[in-house]
mmCIF file of C-alpha atoms and ligand atoms in Angstrom:
data_model
loop_
_atom_site.group_PDB
_atom_site.id
_atom_site.type_symbol
_atom_site.label_atom_id
_atom_site.label_comp_id
_atom_site.label_asym_id
_atom_site.label_seq_id
_atom_site.Cartn_x
_atom_site.Cartn_y
_atom_site.Cartn_z
ATOM 1 C CA MET I 1 98.893 81.092 85.353
ATOM 2 C CA GLY I 2 97.976 82.195 81.818
ATOM 3 C CA SER I 3 97.743 78.542 80.870
ATOM 4 C CA GLN I 4 94.252 78.550 82.350
ATOM 5 C CA MET I 5 92.853 80.227 79.175
ATOM 6 C CA HIS I 6 93.210 77.101 77.183
ATOM 7 C CA ILE I 7 91.552 74.471 79.311
ATOM 8 C CA ASN I 8 90.276 71.489 77.323
ATOM 9 C CA ARG I 9 87.111 70.281 79.079
ATOM 10 C CA ASP I 10 87.862 66.529 78.386
ATOM 11 C CA ASP I 11 91.183 66.862 80.286
ATOM 12 C CA LEU I 12 89.416 67.996 83.331
ATOM 13 C CA VAL I 13 86.850 65.320 84.329
ATOM 14 C CA GLY I 14 88.424 62.641 86.394
ATOM 15 C CA ARG I 15 91.705 64.464 86.808
ATOM 16 C CA ASP I 16 92.133 65.478 90.470
ATOM 17 C CA HIS I 17 94.661 68.242 89.959
ATOM 18 C CA PHE I 18 91.981 70.587 88.638
ATOM 19 C CA ILE I 19 89.626 72.157 91.131
ATOM 20 C CA ALA I 20 87.160 75.089 90.995
ATOM 21 C CA CYS I 21 87.759 77.916 93.521
ATOM 22 C CA PRO I 22 84.880 77.848 96.092
ATOM 23 C CA SER I 23 84.859 81.572 96.208
ATOM 24 C CA CYS I 24 84.774 82.433 92.512
ATOM 25 C CA ASP I 25 84.280 79.182 90.480
ATOM 26 C CA HIS I 26 87.431 79.775 88.409
ATOM 27 C CA LEU I 27 89.430 76.726 87.587
ATOM 28 C CA ALA I 28 92.918 76.172 88.979
ATOM 29 C CA ASP I 29 95.520 73.663 87.930
ATOM 30 C CA LEU I 30 97.285 72.208 90.987
ATOM 31 C CA SER I 31 99.377 69.694 89.162
ATOM 32 C CA SER I 32 102.631 71.478 89.904
ATOM 33 C CA MET I 33 102.179 71.598 93.682
ATOM 34 C CA ALA I 34 104.741 69.745 95.796
ATOM 35 C CA GLU I 35 104.721 68.876 99.407
ATOM 36 C CA GLY I 36 104.955 72.030 101.689
ATOM 37 C CA ASP I 37 103.451 74.248 98.975
ATOM 38 C CA ARG I 38 100.307 76.421 99.387
ATOM 39 C CA ALA I 39 97.977 77.395 96.454
ATOM 40 C CA SER I 40 95.737 80.461 96.247
ATOM 41 C CA CYS I 41 93.191 81.351 93.579
ATOM 42 C CA SER I 42 94.672 83.584 91.014
ATOM 43 C CA HIS I 43 91.371 85.392 90.462
ATOM 44 C CA CYS I 44 90.143 86.111 93.955
ATOM 45 C CA GLY I 45 93.024 85.219 96.266
ATOM 46 C CA HIS I 46 91.206 82.589 98.235
ATOM 47 C CA LEU I 47 93.472 79.925 99.773
ATOM 48 C CA LEU I 48 92.692 76.632 97.939
ATOM 49 C CA CYS I 49 95.061 74.099 99.377
ATOM 50 C CA VAL I 50 98.073 73.465 101.636
ATOM 51 C CA LEU I 51 99.942 70.317 101.025
ATOM 52 C CA HIS I 52 101.353 69.764 104.570
ATOM 53 C CA ARG I 53 104.545 67.683 105.064
ATOM 54 C CA ALA I 54 103.785 64.736 107.299
ATOM 55 C CA GLY I 55 100.474 66.383 107.925
ATOM 56 C CA LEU I 56 98.609 63.372 109.308
ATOM 57 C CA ASN I 57 101.273 62.623 111.921
ATOM 58 C CA ARG I 58 101.233 66.176 113.047
ATOM 59 C CA VAL I 59 97.383 66.320 113.294
ATOM 60 C CA MET I 60 97.513 63.099 115.401
ATOM 61 C CA ALA I 61 100.055 64.725 117.750
ATOM 62 C CA TRP I 62 98.280 68.174 118.056
ATOM 63 C CA SER I 63 94.834 66.714 118.424
ATOM 64 C CA SER I 64 95.772 64.226 121.112
ATOM 65 C CA SER I 65 97.719 66.836 123.058
ATOM 66 C CA ALA I 66 94.752 69.217 122.780
ATOM 67 C CA LEU I 67 92.303 66.677 124.034
ATOM 68 C CA ILE I 68 94.633 66.066 127.161
ATOM 69 C CA PHE I 69 94.842 69.818 127.851
ATOM 70 C CA LEU I 70 91.215 70.239 127.501
ATOM 71 C CA LEU I 71 90.555 67.427 130.011
ATOM 72 C CA LEU I 72 93.044 69.103 132.469
ATOM 73 C CA ALA I 73 91.355 72.497 131.713
ATOM 74 C CA CYS I 74 87.985 71.092 132.872
ATOM 75 C CA SER I 75 89.352 69.394 136.103
ATOM 76 C CA PHE I 76 91.245 72.053 138.088
ATOM 77 C CA PRO I 77 90.633 75.642 139.330
ATOM 78 C CA PHE I 78 90.541 78.049 136.483
ATOM 79 C CA LEU I 79 90.645 81.403 138.214
ATOM 80 C CA SER I 80 90.162 82.551 141.782
ATOM 81 C CA PHE I 81 88.562 85.858 142.894
ATOM 82 C CA GLU I 82 89.308 87.567 146.176
ATOM 83 C CA SER I 83 87.631 90.821 147.481
ATOM 84 C CA SER I 84 86.783 92.102 150.851
ATOM 85 C CA GLY I 85 88.413 89.135 152.570
ATOM 86 C CA LEU I 86 86.087 86.590 150.677
ATOM 87 C CA LYS I 87 87.304 84.179 148.055
ATOM 88 C CA ASN I 88 85.636 82.256 145.231
ATOM 89 C CA VAL I 89 87.359 79.675 143.136
ATOM 90 C CA MET I 90 85.951 79.014 139.667
ATOM 91 C CA THR I 91 86.401 76.059 137.331
ATOM 92 C CA LEU I 92 85.932 76.083 133.590
ATOM 93 C CA PRO I 93 82.693 74.081 133.608
ATOM 94 C CA MET I 94 81.387 76.583 136.196
ATOM 95 C CA THR I 95 80.936 79.268 133.435
ATOM 96 C CA VAL I 96 78.320 77.004 132.031
ATOM 97 C CA VAL I 97 76.817 75.635 135.258
ATOM 98 C CA ARG I 98 76.378 79.216 136.621
ATOM 99 C CA LEU I 99 74.312 80.251 133.593
ATOM 100 C CA TYR I 100 72.225 77.051 133.971
ATOM 101 C CA GLN I 101 71.565 77.822 137.629
ATOM 102 C CA GLN I 102 70.499 81.414 136.694
ATOM 103 C CA ASP I 103 67.687 80.012 134.568
ATOM 104 C CA MET I 104 69.527 80.429 131.165
ATOM 105 C CA PRO I 105 69.796 76.838 130.143
ATOM 106 C CA ASP I 106 69.693 77.715 126.344
ATOM 107 C CA LEU I 107 72.627 80.148 126.730
ATOM 108 C CA ALA I 108 74.466 77.621 128.893
ATOM 109 C CA ILE I 109 74.110 74.825 126.233
ATOM 110 C CA LEU I 110 75.089 77.224 123.587
ATOM 111 C CA ILE I 111 78.383 78.319 125.397
ATOM 112 C CA ALA I 112 79.164 74.867 126.472
ATOM 113 C CA GLY I 113 79.024 73.831 122.871
ATOM 114 C CA PHE I 114 81.137 76.724 121.556
ATOM 115 C CA ILE I 115 84.019 76.399 124.068
ATOM 116 C CA ILE I 116 84.045 72.715 125.215
ATOM 117 C CA LEU I 117 81.742 70.279 123.436
ATOM 118 C CA ILE I 118 82.213 71.267 119.711
ATOM 119 C CA PRO I 119 85.961 71.702 120.089
ATOM 120 C CA ALA I 120 86.179 68.261 121.903
ATOM 121 C CA MET I 121 84.115 66.647 119.012
ATOM 122 C CA VAL I 122 86.208 68.160 116.423
ATOM 123 C CA LEU I 123 89.453 66.865 118.107
ATOM 124 C CA LEU I 124 88.107 63.359 118.509
ATOM 125 C CA LEU I 125 87.094 63.278 114.815
ATOM 126 C CA LEU I 126 90.447 64.799 113.791
ATOM 127 C CA PHE I 127 92.441 62.300 115.725
ATOM 128 C CA ASN I 128 90.278 59.407 114.451
ATOM 129 C CA LEU I 129 90.534 60.613 110.851
ATOM 130 C CA ALA I 130 94.297 61.219 110.994
ATOM 131 C CA THR I 131 95.023 57.757 112.320
ATOM 132 C CA THR I 132 92.533 56.188 109.749
ATOM 133 C CA LEU I 133 94.015 57.915 106.782
ATOM 134 C CA ALA I 134 97.709 57.466 107.989
ATOM 135 C CA TYR I 135 97.274 53.729 108.411
ATOM 136 C CA GLY I 136 95.004 53.297 105.330
ATOM 137 C CA ARG I 137 92.041 51.751 107.305
ATOM 138 C CA TYR I 138 89.303 53.321 105.232
ATOM 139 C CA ASN I 139 85.633 52.474 105.998
ATOM 140 C CA PRO I 140 82.407 54.154 104.850
ATOM 141 C CA TRP I 141 82.196 56.175 108.100
ATOM 142 C CA THR I 142 85.455 58.009 107.236
ATOM 143 C CA ASN I 143 83.376 60.046 104.576
ATOM 144 C CA VAL I 144 80.736 60.920 107.155
ATOM 145 C CA MET I 145 83.274 61.949 109.700
ATOM 146 C CA CYS I 146 85.305 64.010 107.168
ATOM 147 C CA ARG I 147 82.235 66.000 106.023
ATOM 148 C CA PHE I 148 81.175 66.515 109.572
ATOM 149 C CA VAL I 149 84.508 67.718 110.944
ATOM 150 C CA PHE I 150 84.792 70.543 108.375
ATOM 151 C CA GLN I 151 81.201 71.730 109.106
ATOM 152 C CA LEU I 152 81.624 71.621 112.819
ATOM 153 C CA GLN I 153 85.012 73.498 112.801
ATOM 154 C CA GLY I 154 83.478 76.810 112.024
ATOM 155 C CA TRP I 155 81.462 76.746 115.251
ATOM 156 C CA SER I 156 84.274 76.431 117.730
ATOM 157 C CA MET I 157 85.196 79.581 119.516
ATOM 158 C CA VAL I 158 88.148 78.593 121.627
ATOM 159 C CA GLU I 159 90.308 81.542 120.672
ATOM 160 C CA VAL I 160 87.407 84.015 121.127
ATOM 161 C CA PHE I 161 86.738 82.622 124.712
ATOM 162 C CA PHE I 162 90.393 82.822 125.628
ATOM 163 C CA ILE I 163 90.430 86.473 124.675
ATOM 164 C CA GLY I 164 87.299 86.920 126.790
ATOM 165 C CA VAL I 165 89.225 85.366 129.768
ATOM 166 C CA LEU I 166 92.086 87.882 129.326
ATOM 167 C CA ILE I 167 89.549 90.778 129.147
ATOM 168 C CA SER I 168 87.926 89.530 132.295
ATOM 169 C CA LEU I 169 91.213 89.467 134.093
ATOM 170 C CA VAL I 170 92.111 93.069 133.135
ATOM 171 C CA LYS I 171 88.560 94.186 133.881
ATOM 172 C CA LEU I 172 88.605 92.888 137.577
ATOM 173 C CA GLY I 173 92.301 93.243 138.064
ATOM 174 C CA LYS I 174 91.901 96.865 139.214
ATOM 175 C CA THR I 175 89.519 96.141 142.071
ATOM 176 C CA ALA I 176 90.223 92.630 143.166
ATOM 177 C CA THR I 177 92.799 89.982 143.362
ATOM 178 C CA ILE I 178 92.684 87.463 140.519
ATOM 179 C CA VAL I 179 94.814 84.341 140.751
ATOM 180 C CA THR I 180 95.110 82.111 137.681
ATOM 181 C CA GLY I 181 94.874 78.390 138.318
ATOM 182 C CA LEU I 182 96.359 75.306 136.638
ATOM 183 C CA SER I 183 93.313 75.071 134.305
ATOM 184 C CA PHE I 184 93.863 78.585 132.956
ATOM 185 C CA TRP I 185 97.327 77.531 131.549
ATOM 186 C CA ALA I 186 95.867 74.167 130.444
ATOM 187 C CA TYR I 187 93.194 76.101 128.372
ATOM 188 C CA ALA I 188 95.900 78.402 126.898
ATOM 189 C CA ALA I 189 97.971 75.324 125.920
ATOM 190 C CA PHE I 190 94.651 73.618 124.697
ATOM 191 C CA SER I 191 93.851 76.653 122.417
ATOM 192 C CA ILE I 192 97.233 76.621 120.795
ATOM 193 C CA CYS I 193 97.207 72.849 120.054
ATOM 194 C CA PHE I 194 93.564 73.043 118.897
ATOM 195 C CA ILE I 195 94.377 75.724 116.307
ATOM 196 C CA LEU I 196 97.507 73.873 115.042
ATOM 197 C CA ALA I 197 95.438 70.623 114.856
ATOM 198 C CA ILE I 198 92.696 72.183 112.690
ATOM 199 C CA THR I 199 94.997 74.276 110.488
ATOM 200 C CA GLY I 200 97.133 71.110 109.932
ATOM 201 C CA PHE I 201 94.312 69.196 108.356
ATOM 202 C CA ASP I 202 93.839 70.492 104.875
ATOM 203 C CA ARG I 203 90.382 69.740 103.272
ATOM 204 C CA LEU I 204 91.591 68.919 99.688
ATOM 205 C CA GLN I 205 94.652 66.932 101.010
ATOM 206 C CA ALA I 206 92.424 64.905 103.204
ATOM 207 C CA TRP I 207 89.796 64.171 100.606
ATOM 208 C CA ARG I 208 92.395 63.259 97.964
ATOM 209 C CA ARG I 209 93.836 60.691 100.578
ATOM 210 C CA ILE I 210 90.370 59.364 100.995
ATOM 211 C CA GLY I 211 89.894 59.125 97.231
ATOM 212 C CA GLU I 212 93.278 57.117 96.941
ATOM 213 C CA LEU I 213 92.056 54.765 99.727
ATOM 214 C CA GLN I 214 88.599 54.261 97.931
ATOM 215 C CA GLU I 215 90.378 53.229 94.683
ATOM 216 C CA ALA I 216 92.794 50.955 96.503
ATOM 217 C CA GLY I 217 90.011 49.275 98.540
ATOM 218 C CA MET A 1 87.231 84.914 81.185
ATOM 219 C CA SER A 2 83.985 83.080 81.147
ATOM 220 C CA ALA A 3 85.385 79.776 79.774
ATOM 221 C CA SER A 4 87.610 79.302 82.821
ATOM 222 C CA THR A 5 84.845 78.788 85.350
ATOM 223 C CA ALA A 6 83.478 75.375 86.279
ATOM 224 C CA ARG A 7 79.970 76.571 85.418
ATOM 225 C CA ALA A 8 80.942 77.613 81.852
ATOM 226 C CA LEU A 9 82.159 74.031 81.194
ATOM 227 C CA ASP A 10 79.007 72.424 82.661
ATOM 228 C CA LEU A 11 80.998 71.220 85.581
ATOM 229 C CA VAL A 12 80.206 71.366 89.298
ATOM 230 C CA SER A 13 82.511 71.458 92.240
ATOM 231 C CA CYS A 14 81.499 69.622 95.383
ATOM 232 C CA HIS A 15 81.098 71.974 98.292
ATOM 233 C CA SER A 16 82.363 69.370 100.701
ATOM 234 C CA CYS A 17 85.331 67.743 99.042
ATOM 235 C CA MET A 18 86.088 70.105 96.140
ATOM 236 C CA LYS A 19 85.906 67.250 93.556
ATOM 237 C CA LEU A 20 85.072 68.528 90.043
ATOM 238 C CA THR A 21 82.505 66.461 88.274
ATOM 239 C CA GLU A 22 79.867 66.518 85.487
ATOM 240 C CA GLN A 23 76.879 68.798 86.200
ATOM 241 C CA ASP A 24 74.218 66.103 85.680
ATOM 242 C CA LEU A 25 75.470 64.111 88.661
ATOM 243 C CA GLN A 26 73.184 64.430 91.711
ATOM 244 C CA VAL A 27 75.660 62.968 94.304
ATOM 245 C CA CYS A 28 79.445 63.493 94.631
ATOM 246 C CA PRO A 29 81.242 60.177 93.666
ATOM 247 C CA ARG A 30 83.973 60.870 96.212
ATOM 248 C CA CYS A 31 82.392 61.983 99.449
ATOM 249 C CA GLY A 32 78.564 61.366 98.829
ATOM 250 C CA SER A 33 77.413 64.900 99.335
ATOM 251 C CA ASP A 34 74.503 66.346 97.356
ATOM 252 C CA LEU A 35 75.844 68.387 94.450
ATOM 253 C CA HIS A 36 74.734 71.930 93.766
ATOM 254 C CA PRO A 37 76.323 74.204 91.225
ATOM 255 C CA ARG A 38 75.667 77.160 93.635
ATOM 256 C CA LYS A 39 74.417 77.152 97.316
ATOM 257 C CA ALA A 40 70.675 76.435 97.390
ATOM 258 C CA ASP A 41 68.452 79.519 97.429
ATOM 259 C CA SER A 42 71.390 81.529 98.673
ATOM 260 C CA LEU A 43 70.191 85.141 98.428
ATOM 261 C CA ASN A 44 66.684 84.395 99.876
ATOM 262 C CA ARG A 45 68.111 82.395 102.839
ATOM 263 C CA THR A 46 70.805 85.012 103.533
ATOM 264 C CA MET A 47 68.245 87.848 103.352
ATOM 265 C CA ALA A 48 65.865 86.021 105.705
ATOM 266 C CA LEU A 49 68.635 85.358 108.175
ATOM 267 C CA LEU A 50 69.912 88.992 108.048
ATOM 268 C CA ILE A 51 66.418 90.435 108.714
ATOM 269 C CA THR A 52 65.791 88.172 111.651
ATOM 270 C CA SER A 53 69.171 89.009 113.180
ATOM 271 C CA CYS A 54 68.474 92.811 112.764
ATOM 272 C CA LEU A 55 65.249 92.286 114.695
ATOM 273 C CA LEU A 56 67.015 90.287 117.401
ATOM 274 C CA TYR A 57 69.736 92.964 117.664
ATOM 275 C CA ILE A 58 67.142 95.352 119.144
ATOM 276 C CA PRO A 59 66.361 93.404 122.453
ATOM 277 C CA ALA A 60 70.038 92.478 122.614
ATOM 278 C CA ASN A 61 70.847 96.163 123.140
ATOM 279 C CA LEU A 62 67.840 97.211 125.105
ATOM 280 C CA LEU A 63 67.857 94.416 127.681
ATOM 281 C CA PRO A 64 70.492 94.179 130.389
ATOM 282 C CA ILE A 65 73.466 92.059 129.538
ATOM 283 C CA MET A 66 74.803 92.050 133.081
ATOM 284 C CA VAL A 67 73.388 92.682 136.586
ATOM 285 C CA THR A 68 75.769 93.558 139.401
ATOM 286 C CA GLU A 69 74.645 93.135 143.004
ATOM 287 C CA GLN A 70 76.878 94.973 145.568
ATOM 288 C CA PHE A 71 75.844 95.177 149.213
ATOM 289 C CA GLY A 72 72.221 94.605 148.432
ATOM 290 C CA ARG A 73 72.073 97.287 145.633
ATOM 291 C CA THR A 74 71.626 96.027 142.126
ATOM 292 C CA SER A 75 72.606 97.811 139.043
ATOM 293 C CA GLU A 76 71.841 96.627 135.482
ATOM 294 C CA ASN A 77 73.981 97.320 132.400
ATOM 295 C CA THR A 78 73.261 96.964 128.676
ATOM 296 C CA ILE A 79 76.028 96.474 126.132
ATOM 297 C CA ILE A 80 76.328 100.131 125.459
ATOM 298 C CA SER A 81 76.005 101.324 129.129
ATOM 299 C CA GLY A 82 78.724 98.848 130.036
ATOM 300 C CA VAL A 83 81.058 100.328 127.495
ATOM 301 C CA LEU A 84 80.256 103.825 128.955
ATOM 302 C CA VAL A 85 81.014 102.556 132.466
ATOM 303 C CA LEU A 86 84.385 101.202 131.315
ATOM 304 C CA ILE A 87 85.206 104.606 129.689
ATOM 305 C CA LYS A 88 84.228 106.509 132.858
ATOM 306 C CA ASN A 89 86.568 104.094 134.956
ATOM 307 C CA GLY A 90 89.375 104.905 132.442
ATOM 308 C CA SER A 91 89.573 101.353 130.894
ATOM 309 C CA ILE A 92 89.690 102.763 127.328
ATOM 310 C CA PRO A 93 91.352 99.887 125.593
ATOM 311 C CA ILE A 94 88.758 97.352 126.973
ATOM 312 C CA ALA A 95 85.978 99.607 126.212
ATOM 313 C CA ALA A 96 87.283 99.825 122.666
ATOM 314 C CA ILE A 97 87.538 95.975 122.269
ATOM 315 C CA ILE A 98 83.967 95.446 123.696
ATOM 316 C CA PHE A 99 82.511 98.269 121.533
ATOM 317 C CA PHE A 100 84.222 96.861 118.466
ATOM 318 C CA ALA A 101 83.270 93.277 119.012
ATOM 319 C CA SER A 102 79.679 93.994 120.164
ATOM 320 C CA VAL A 103 78.645 96.860 117.974
ATOM 321 C CA VAL A 104 81.074 97.496 115.020
ATOM 322 C CA ILE A 105 81.369 93.755 113.967
ATOM 323 C CA PRO A 106 77.658 92.772 114.076
ATOM 324 C CA LEU A 107 76.380 95.925 112.468
ATOM 325 C CA GLY A 108 79.270 96.015 109.936
ATOM 326 C CA LYS A 109 78.557 92.442 109.075
ATOM 327 C CA LEU A 110 74.816 93.013 108.638
ATOM 328 C CA ALA A 111 75.582 96.055 106.416
ATOM 329 C CA ILE A 112 78.210 94.243 104.239
ATOM 330 C CA LEU A 113 76.092 91.162 103.769
ATOM 331 C CA PHE A 114 72.966 93.257 102.819
ATOM 332 C CA TYR A 115 75.173 95.208 100.430
ATOM 333 C CA LEU A 116 76.568 91.975 98.882
ATOM 334 C CA CYS A 117 73.100 90.641 98.303
ATOM 335 C CA TRP A 118 72.187 93.968 96.652
ATOM 336 C CA THR A 119 75.207 93.992 94.315
ATOM 337 C CA VAL A 120 74.428 90.343 93.271
ATOM 338 C CA LYS A 121 71.079 91.592 91.939
ATOM 339 C CA PHE A 122 72.042 95.153 90.759
ATOM 340 C CA GLY A 123 75.791 95.046 90.113
ATOM 341 C CA SER A 124 78.559 97.303 91.556
ATOM 342 C CA LYS A 125 81.451 99.467 90.636
ATOM 343 C CA ILE A 126 83.613 97.669 93.230
ATOM 344 C CA SER A 127 85.578 94.838 91.571
ATOM 345 C CA SER A 128 84.473 91.168 92.226
ATOM 346 C CA ARG A 129 87.790 90.404 93.784
ATOM 347 C CA GLN A 130 87.469 93.131 96.239
ATOM 348 C CA ARG A 131 83.901 92.121 97.195
ATOM 349 C CA THR A 132 84.907 88.464 97.509
ATOM 350 C CA LEU A 133 87.696 89.486 99.918
ATOM 351 C CA THR A 134 85.239 91.619 101.919
ATOM 352 C CA TYR A 135 83.015 88.704 102.144
ATOM 353 C CA ARG A 136 85.785 86.262 103.362
ATOM 354 C CA VAL A 137 86.820 88.845 106.082
ATOM 355 C CA THR A 138 83.254 89.230 107.191
ATOM 356 C CA GLU A 139 82.807 85.560 107.433
ATOM 357 C CA THR A 140 86.011 85.133 109.485
ATOM 358 C CA VAL A 141 85.468 87.889 112.118
ATOM 359 C CA GLY A 142 81.905 87.004 112.786
ATOM 360 C CA LYS A 143 82.460 84.914 115.757
ATOM 361 C CA TRP A 144 84.536 87.511 117.617
ATOM 362 C CA SER A 145 81.259 89.245 118.485
ATOM 363 C CA MET A 146 80.665 86.561 121.251
ATOM 364 C CA ILE A 147 83.492 88.194 123.392
ATOM 365 C CA ASP A 148 81.105 90.152 125.486
ATOM 366 C CA VAL A 149 78.820 87.239 126.181
ATOM 367 C CA PHE A 150 81.821 85.171 127.239
ATOM 368 C CA VAL A 151 83.004 87.954 129.433
ATOM 369 C CA VAL A 152 79.699 88.132 131.189
ATOM 370 C CA ALA A 153 79.585 84.245 131.646
ATOM 371 C CA ILE A 154 83.132 84.300 133.160
ATOM 372 C CA LEU A 155 82.286 87.237 135.505
ATOM 373 C CA ALA A 156 79.057 85.578 136.586
ATOM 374 C CA ALA A 157 81.077 82.343 137.504
ATOM 375 C CA LEU A 158 83.920 84.194 139.083
ATOM 376 C CA VAL A 159 82.426 87.197 140.953
ATOM 377 C CA HIS A 160 80.105 85.220 143.216
ATOM 378 C CA LEU A 161 80.459 86.402 146.856
ATOM 379 C CA GLY A 162 76.808 86.229 147.855
ATOM 380 C CA GLY A 163 75.269 89.559 148.908
ATOM 381 C CA ILE A 164 78.527 91.430 149.132
ATOM 382 C CA LEU A 165 79.469 91.286 145.343
ATOM 383 C CA SER A 166 77.817 89.124 142.689
ATOM 384 C CA VAL A 167 77.500 89.347 138.989
ATOM 385 C CA HIS A 168 74.528 87.842 137.220
ATOM 386 C CA PRO A 169 73.960 87.375 133.486
ATOM 387 C CA GLY A 170 71.141 89.366 131.946
ATOM 388 C CA GLU A 171 68.495 88.538 129.338
ATOM 389 C CA ALA A 172 70.389 90.163 126.543
ATOM 390 C CA GLY A 173 72.959 87.386 126.590
ATOM 391 C CA LEU A 174 70.741 84.931 124.702
ATOM 392 C CA ALA A 175 69.455 87.503 122.296
ATOM 393 C CA PHE A 176 73.005 88.611 121.475
ATOM 394 C CA ALA A 177 74.322 85.104 121.075
ATOM 395 C CA GLY A 178 71.239 84.619 118.706
ATOM 396 C CA VAL A 179 72.314 87.558 116.566
ATOM 397 C CA VAL A 180 75.886 86.019 116.386
ATOM 398 C CA VAL A 181 74.588 82.631 115.402
ATOM 399 C CA LEU A 182 72.138 84.026 112.816
ATOM 400 C CA THR A 183 74.694 86.283 111.277
ATOM 401 C CA MET A 184 77.167 83.332 111.022
ATOM 402 C CA LEU A 185 74.488 81.248 109.342
ATOM 403 C CA ALA A 186 73.690 84.170 107.004
ATOM 404 C CA ALA A 187 77.330 84.465 105.947
ATOM 405 C CA LYS A 188 77.555 80.708 105.469
ATOM 406 C CA SER A 189 74.457 80.648 103.193
ATOM 407 C CA PHE A 190 75.736 83.574 101.008
ATOM 408 C CA ASP A 191 77.493 82.154 97.925
ATOM 409 C CA PRO A 192 80.331 84.425 96.859
ATOM 410 C CA ARG A 193 80.391 82.796 93.393
ATOM 411 C CA LEU A 194 77.192 84.779 92.653
ATOM 412 C CA ILE A 195 79.292 87.934 92.648
ATOM 413 C CA TRP A 196 81.333 86.486 89.848
ATOM 414 C CA ASP A 197 78.418 85.030 87.889
ATOM 415 C CA ARG A 198 77.196 88.612 87.170
ATOM 416 C CA ASP A 199 80.687 89.462 85.666
ATOM 417 C CA VAL A 200 80.505 86.460 83.269
ATOM 418 C CA LEU A 201 76.990 87.531 82.213
ATOM 419 C CA THR A 202 77.921 91.128 81.569
ATOM 420 C CA ASN A 203 81.213 90.206 79.673
ATOM 421 C CA GLU A 204 79.234 88.057 77.182
HETATM 422 ZN ZN1 LIG H 1 88.870 82.262 93.409
HETATM 423 ZN ZN1 LIG H 2 82.387 65.567 97.450
#
């Protein structure tokens, strides 16, 4: 790591193995990275890059399974609630619809975005990008999609919502009977696949692949 | 030290694709994003968003977040009174999670971001590495504050037995979601490299 002290400026420009840490601006030399390695900034500890093995195939697999699980999660009963001999069955979209019916359209749209719409959009973009990059079918839209997918990612709250579901279960479990439906398990599977899909798509690795395709095309 | 940053060598790193290019370029040659050596107007934007979220945090706590209707009687709960009810009913772990997510995280996040903005202007005894780490943690945990709003949305959809027992969302939900979104935007507009720029200046 001490080699960083003697960086010659002319060696840097146009060489893609040098990057500047987005957290502290110190330069890092990634030329010795091999597949499967991860690199962190030696000054601030920020994770710079993970070179995934067969990364694009994994992203294709996880993002397509996540999309299927999300579709299932939206179509079947999520939870059912039983108290005093009465029963109410709830689906996942009902969390949003009920807010809308209670005159809170803004909150309904926000929550729909955080738990369903943004994650779905991220998955569609990831699947599209992974196939495009794996088969080398680069087009100008690839840039737009890749920029967009990383901006959008930070706004999905899939895992937060799932913990919210677990808390609701415990909260009500004392006083009423709660039964988990098929969609509950589908959403759990969706959360796991979603997280694996987004963590499997490394920003730098993806952009370097795009750079290669730009030069080839 | 100073010679090993991109800025010291008149280079700029693309915020979107991390490509390192000459500082006089306006647009990234690889991804087409606009290039800025640092996030635009970072401190002012962050401060403006932080002040707005502080103001919004007041109605988020004063208005009811959840309205329960049981046999015709309605009872309203704010975030804090909801936590107190949970403690009274003996659900200490859940009370702790909700309190942490709805009070500790948002207030902690506001305090830390204000503090970081202040240190960029006036310096600090805490090392840049430590402060950058604090910033990264703050940025990552921010979205967990939404838990209570999600719980209310789930309860409102699930506990719906007409006049016998129903849960309705309260007005604080939108205010609180607003606080979460604004603090997330504030964290995104803060540029941690400003912490290090000060080190470079004082070392020279
Ligand atoms: Zn760094
Ligand atoms: Zn770029």
